[in-house]
PDB file of C-alpha atoms in Angstrom:
ATOM      1  CA  MET A   1     102.093 -94.382 180.904  1.00  0.00           C
ATOM      2  CA  PRO A   2     103.993 -92.097 178.646  1.00  0.00           C
ATOM      3  CA  LEU A   3     102.594 -90.250 175.987  1.00  0.00           C
ATOM      4  CA  ASN A   4     104.565 -91.110 172.602  1.00  0.00           C
ATOM      5  CA  VAL A   5     104.513 -88.414 169.678  1.00  0.00           C
ATOM      6  CA  ARG A   6     105.374 -90.167 166.763  1.00  0.00           C
ATOM      7  CA  GLN A   7     104.833 -90.108 162.865  1.00  0.00           C
ATOM      8  CA  ALA A   8     101.341 -91.275 162.002  1.00  0.00           C
ATOM      9  CA  VAL A   9     100.786 -94.447 160.137  1.00  0.00           C
ATOM     10  CA  TYR A  10      97.876 -95.391 157.913  1.00  0.00           C
ATOM     11  CA  ASP A  11      96.850 -97.536 160.532  1.00  0.00           C
ATOM     12  CA  ASP A  12      96.211 -94.711 162.875  1.00  0.00           C
ATOM     13  CA  LEU A  13      93.606 -93.025 160.255  1.00  0.00           C
ATOM     14  CA  GLY A  14      90.608 -94.426 161.925  1.00  0.00           C
ATOM     15  CA  ALA A  15      91.571 -93.122 165.401  1.00  0.00           C
ATOM     16  CA  ILE A  16      92.380 -89.504 163.542  1.00  0.00           C
ATOM     17  CA  ASN A  17      89.116 -89.492 161.661  1.00  0.00           C
ATOM     18  CA  GLY A  18      87.123 -90.175 165.000  1.00  0.00           C
ATOM     19  CA  ILE A  19      89.024 -87.486 166.810  1.00  0.00           C
ATOM     20  CA  TYR A  20      88.337 -85.098 164.026  1.00  0.00           C
ATOM     21  CA  ASN A  21      84.927 -86.009 163.637  1.00  0.00           C
ATOM     22  CA  GLN A  22      84.513 -85.637 167.522  1.00  0.00           C
ATOM     23  CA  ALA A  23      85.579 -82.075 166.846  1.00  0.00           C
ATOM     24  CA  VAL A  24      83.013 -81.485 164.184  1.00  0.00           C
ATOM     25  CA  ASP A  25      80.218 -82.376 166.604  1.00  0.00           C
ATOM     26  CA  THR A  26      81.027 -79.646 169.068  1.00  0.00           C
ATOM     27  CA  ARG A  27      80.714 -76.851 166.151  1.00  0.00           C
ATOM     28  CA  GLY A  28      83.453 -74.872 167.374  1.00  0.00           C
ATOM     29  CA  CYS A  29      86.686 -76.429 166.522  1.00  0.00           C
ATOM     30  CA  THR A  30      86.560 -76.974 162.912  1.00  0.00           C
ATOM     31  CA  ALA A  31      84.530 -75.112 160.093  1.00  0.00           C
ATOM     32  CA  ASP A  32      83.500 -78.272 158.670  1.00  0.00           C
ATOM     33  CA  ILE A  33      79.820 -79.021 159.500  1.00  0.00           C
ATOM     34  CA  ARG A  34      79.873 -82.695 158.536  1.00  0.00           C
ATOM     35  CA  HIS A  35      81.867 -85.844 159.377  1.00  0.00           C
ATOM     36  CA  MET A  36      84.826 -86.522 157.089  1.00  0.00           C
ATOM     37  CA  ASP A  37      84.314 -89.927 155.729  1.00  0.00           C
ATOM     38  CA  ASP A  38      87.096 -92.598 155.698  1.00  0.00           C
ATOM     39  CA  ASP A  39      87.791 -92.029 151.909  1.00  0.00           C
ATOM     40  CA  ALA A  40      88.525 -88.469 152.376  1.00  0.00           C
ATOM     41  CA  ARG A  41      90.759 -89.133 155.359  1.00  0.00           C
ATOM     42  CA  ILE A  42      92.852 -91.515 153.324  1.00  0.00           C
ATOM     43  CA  ARG A  43      93.130 -88.740 150.591  1.00  0.00           C
ATOM     44  CA  TRP A  44      94.233 -86.194 153.145  1.00  0.00           C
ATOM     45  CA  PHE A  45      96.568 -88.513 154.405  1.00  0.00           C
ATOM     46  CA  VAL A  46      98.457 -89.236 151.306  1.00  0.00           C
ATOM     47  CA  GLU A  47      98.766 -85.934 150.343  1.00  0.00           C
ATOM     48  CA  HIS A  48     100.794 -85.172 153.582  1.00  0.00           C
ATOM     49  CA  ASP A  49     104.266 -86.584 152.582  1.00  0.00           C
ATOM     50  CA  PRO A  50     106.023 -87.029 155.972  1.00  0.00           C
ATOM     51  CA  ALA A  51     109.177 -85.483 154.298  1.00  0.00           C
ATOM     52  CA  LYS A  52     107.251 -82.256 153.581  1.00  0.00           C
ATOM     53  CA  TYR A  53     103.692 -81.945 155.258  1.00  0.00           C
ATOM     54  CA  PRO A  54     104.214 -84.485 158.477  1.00  0.00           C
ATOM     55  CA  VAL A  55     101.082 -85.948 160.449  1.00  0.00           C
ATOM     56  CA  LEU A  56     102.203 -86.887 164.046  1.00  0.00           C
ATOM     57  CA  ALA A  57     100.023 -89.004 166.513  1.00  0.00           C
ATOM     58  CA  ALA A  58     100.051 -88.743 170.109  1.00  0.00           C
ATOM     59  CA  GLU A  59      99.665 -92.439 171.464  1.00  0.00           C
ATOM     60  CA  LEU A  60      98.839 -93.298 174.991  1.00  0.00           C
ATOM     61  CA  GLY A  61      98.656 -96.952 176.088  1.00  0.00           C
ATOM     62  CA  GLY A  62      98.582 -97.799 172.529  1.00  0.00           C
ATOM     63  CA  SER A  63      95.516 -95.720 171.566  1.00  0.00           C
ATOM     64  CA  VAL A  64      95.699 -92.499 169.482  1.00  0.00           C
ATOM     65  CA  VAL A  65      94.527 -89.613 171.810  1.00  0.00           C
ATOM     66  CA  GLY A  66      95.533 -86.652 169.200  1.00  0.00           C
ATOM     67  CA  TRP A  67      97.251 -85.814 165.999  1.00  0.00           C
ATOM     68  CA  ILE A  68      98.884 -82.736 164.596  1.00  0.00           C
ATOM     69  CA  SER A  69      99.650 -81.899 160.845  1.00  0.00           C
ATOM     70  CA  LEU A  70     101.241 -79.321 158.734  1.00  0.00           C
ATOM     71  CA  SER A  71      99.511 -78.446 155.477  1.00  0.00           C
ATOM     72  CA  PRO A  72     100.480 -76.307 152.672  1.00  0.00           C
ATOM     73  CA  TYR A  73      99.400 -72.692 152.747  1.00  0.00           C
ATOM     74  CA  GLY A  74      98.637 -70.674 149.727  1.00  0.00           C
ATOM     75  CA  LYS A  75      99.641 -73.915 147.707  1.00  0.00           C
ATOM     76  CA  GLY A  76     101.153 -73.109 144.420  1.00  0.00           C
ATOM     77  CA  ARG A  77     102.359 -69.488 145.708  1.00  0.00           C
ATOM     78  CA  GLU A  78     105.920 -69.257 145.283  1.00  0.00           C
ATOM     79  CA  GLY A  79     106.140 -66.664 147.950  1.00  0.00           C
ATOM     80  CA  LEU A  80     104.658 -68.787 150.502  1.00  0.00           C
ATOM     81  CA  LYS A  81     106.282 -72.050 150.220  1.00  0.00           C
ATOM     82  CA  ARG A  82     107.969 -71.832 153.645  1.00  0.00           C
ATOM     83  CA  THR A  83     104.523 -71.183 155.155  1.00  0.00           C
ATOM     84  CA  VAL A  84     102.491 -73.983 156.533  1.00  0.00           C
ATOM     85  CA  GLU A  85      99.237 -74.163 158.496  1.00  0.00           C
ATOM     86  CA  ILE A  86      99.382 -76.128 161.630  1.00  0.00           C
ATOM     87  CA  SER A  87      96.577 -78.144 162.655  1.00  0.00           C
ATOM     88  CA  TYR A  88      95.629 -80.362 165.919  1.00  0.00           C
ATOM     89  CA  TYR A  89      92.905 -82.321 167.550  1.00  0.00           C
ATOM     90  CA  VAL A  90      92.714 -84.027 170.927  1.00  0.00           C
ATOM     91  CA  HIS A  91      90.227 -86.586 171.931  1.00  0.00           C
ATOM     92  CA  LYS A  92      87.680 -85.098 174.440  1.00  0.00           C
ATOM     93  CA  GLU A  93      88.741 -87.387 177.181  1.00  0.00           C
ATOM     94  CA  HIS A  94      92.317 -86.237 176.930  1.00  0.00           C
ATOM     95  CA  GLN A  95      91.950 -82.632 176.539  1.00  0.00           C
ATOM     96  CA  ARG A  96      93.792 -80.491 179.348  1.00  0.00           C
ATOM     97  CA  GLN A  97      96.350 -83.129 179.976  1.00  0.00           C
ATOM     98  CA  GLY A  98      99.262 -81.658 178.088  1.00  0.00           C
ATOM     99  CA  VAL A  99      98.525 -83.706 174.877  1.00  0.00           C
ATOM    100  CA  GLY A 100      98.222 -80.557 172.944  1.00  0.00           C
ATOM    101  CA  THR A 101     101.669 -79.197 174.556  1.00  0.00           C
ATOM    102  CA  ALA A 102     103.476 -82.300 173.801  1.00  0.00           C
ATOM    103  CA  MET A 103     102.254 -82.488 170.229  1.00  0.00           C
ATOM    104  CA  MET A 104     102.888 -78.879 169.368  1.00  0.00           C
ATOM    105  CA  ARG A 105     106.114 -78.980 170.823  1.00  0.00           C
ATOM    106  CA  ALA A 106     107.075 -81.883 168.534  1.00  0.00           C
ATOM    107  CA  MET A 107     105.763 -80.657 165.485  1.00  0.00           C
ATOM    108  CA  LEU A 108     107.423 -77.152 166.066  1.00  0.00           C
ATOM    109  CA  ALA A 109     110.736 -78.972 166.282  1.00  0.00           C
ATOM    110  CA  ARG A 110     109.646 -80.919 163.209  1.00  0.00           C
ATOM    111  CA  ALA A 111     108.694 -77.862 161.144  1.00  0.00           C
ATOM    112  CA  LYS A 112     112.239 -75.859 162.168  1.00  0.00           C
ATOM    113  CA  GLU A 113     113.904 -78.933 160.937  1.00  0.00           C
ATOM    114  CA  LEU A 114     112.014 -78.923 157.424  1.00  0.00           C
ATOM    115  CA  GLY A 115     113.131 -75.073 157.122  1.00  0.00           C
ATOM    116  CA  TYR A 116     109.416 -73.636 157.468  1.00  0.00           C
ATOM    117  CA  ALA A 117     109.857 -69.940 158.587  1.00  0.00           C
ATOM    118  CA  ASN A 118     105.986 -69.135 159.153  1.00  0.00           C
ATOM    119  CA  ILE A 119     103.347 -71.435 160.810  1.00  0.00           C
ATOM    120  CA  ILE A 120      99.761 -70.276 160.733  1.00  0.00           C
ATOM    121  CA  ALA A 121      96.595 -71.794 162.836  1.00  0.00           C
ATOM    122  CA  ILE A 122      93.214 -70.493 161.532  1.00  0.00           C
ATOM    123  CA  LEU A 123      90.601 -71.134 164.284  1.00  0.00           C
ATOM    124  CA  PHE A 124      87.564 -69.545 165.869  1.00  0.00           C
ATOM    125  CA  ASP A 125      88.160 -66.834 168.427  1.00  0.00           C
ATOM    126  CA  THR A 126      85.692 -68.874 170.584  1.00  0.00           C
ATOM    127  CA  ASN A 127      88.302 -71.720 170.948  1.00  0.00           C
ATOM    128  CA  GLU A 128      89.999 -70.512 173.901  1.00  0.00           C
ATOM    129  CA  GLY A 129      91.894 -73.740 174.738  1.00  0.00           C
ATOM    130  CA  SER A 130      93.508 -73.539 171.427  1.00  0.00           C
ATOM    131  CA  ILE A 131      94.196 -70.031 171.711  1.00  0.00           C
ATOM    132  CA  ARG A 132      95.977 -70.630 174.885  1.00  0.00           C
ATOM    133  CA  LEU A 133      97.895 -73.241 173.543  1.00  0.00           C
ATOM    134  CA  LEU A 134      99.010 -71.245 170.767  1.00  0.00           C
ATOM    135  CA  GLU A 135      99.968 -67.959 172.739  1.00  0.00           C
ATOM    136  CA  LYS A 136     102.184 -70.587 175.065  1.00  0.00           C
ATOM    137  CA  PHE A 137     104.250 -71.363 172.004  1.00  0.00           C
ATOM    138  CA  GLY A 138     104.567 -67.588 170.872  1.00  0.00           C
ATOM    139  CA  PHE A 139     101.862 -67.485 168.381  1.00  0.00           C
ATOM    140  CA  GLU A 140     100.464 -64.162 167.849  1.00  0.00           C
ATOM    141  CA  ARG A 141      96.769 -63.072 167.202  1.00  0.00           C
ATOM    142  CA  TRP A 142      95.993 -61.360 163.636  1.00  0.00           C
TER     143      TRP A 142
END
């Protein structure tokens, strides 16, 4: 089955939140220590206007197996309006299978279309899989 990376829709939020909360449980992929509830995820999704801050879903066989988003960085600071933060999560059963690479490729193309000049990712230095993925796409450690 081919992997499809597409714009996320409201009906994807259950899977998106499930994947995120799975990452919370690992204690090394996000700084959150509590699960995000469905209402908070809905608010987050509404704040991500696809024309400015897209959320993409990776779908395999009709199921969402990962997601990636762009979010404002330094919100309200005019000098950072072309800078965004990238976040991504892959279901544990689909990691190391090219899902992250496909999502990153799609989102970086979308970010270029939107005119973003700088993309940052904030992660723990112990998250070696994410570090390798980011370095694969030319990100540098700061």
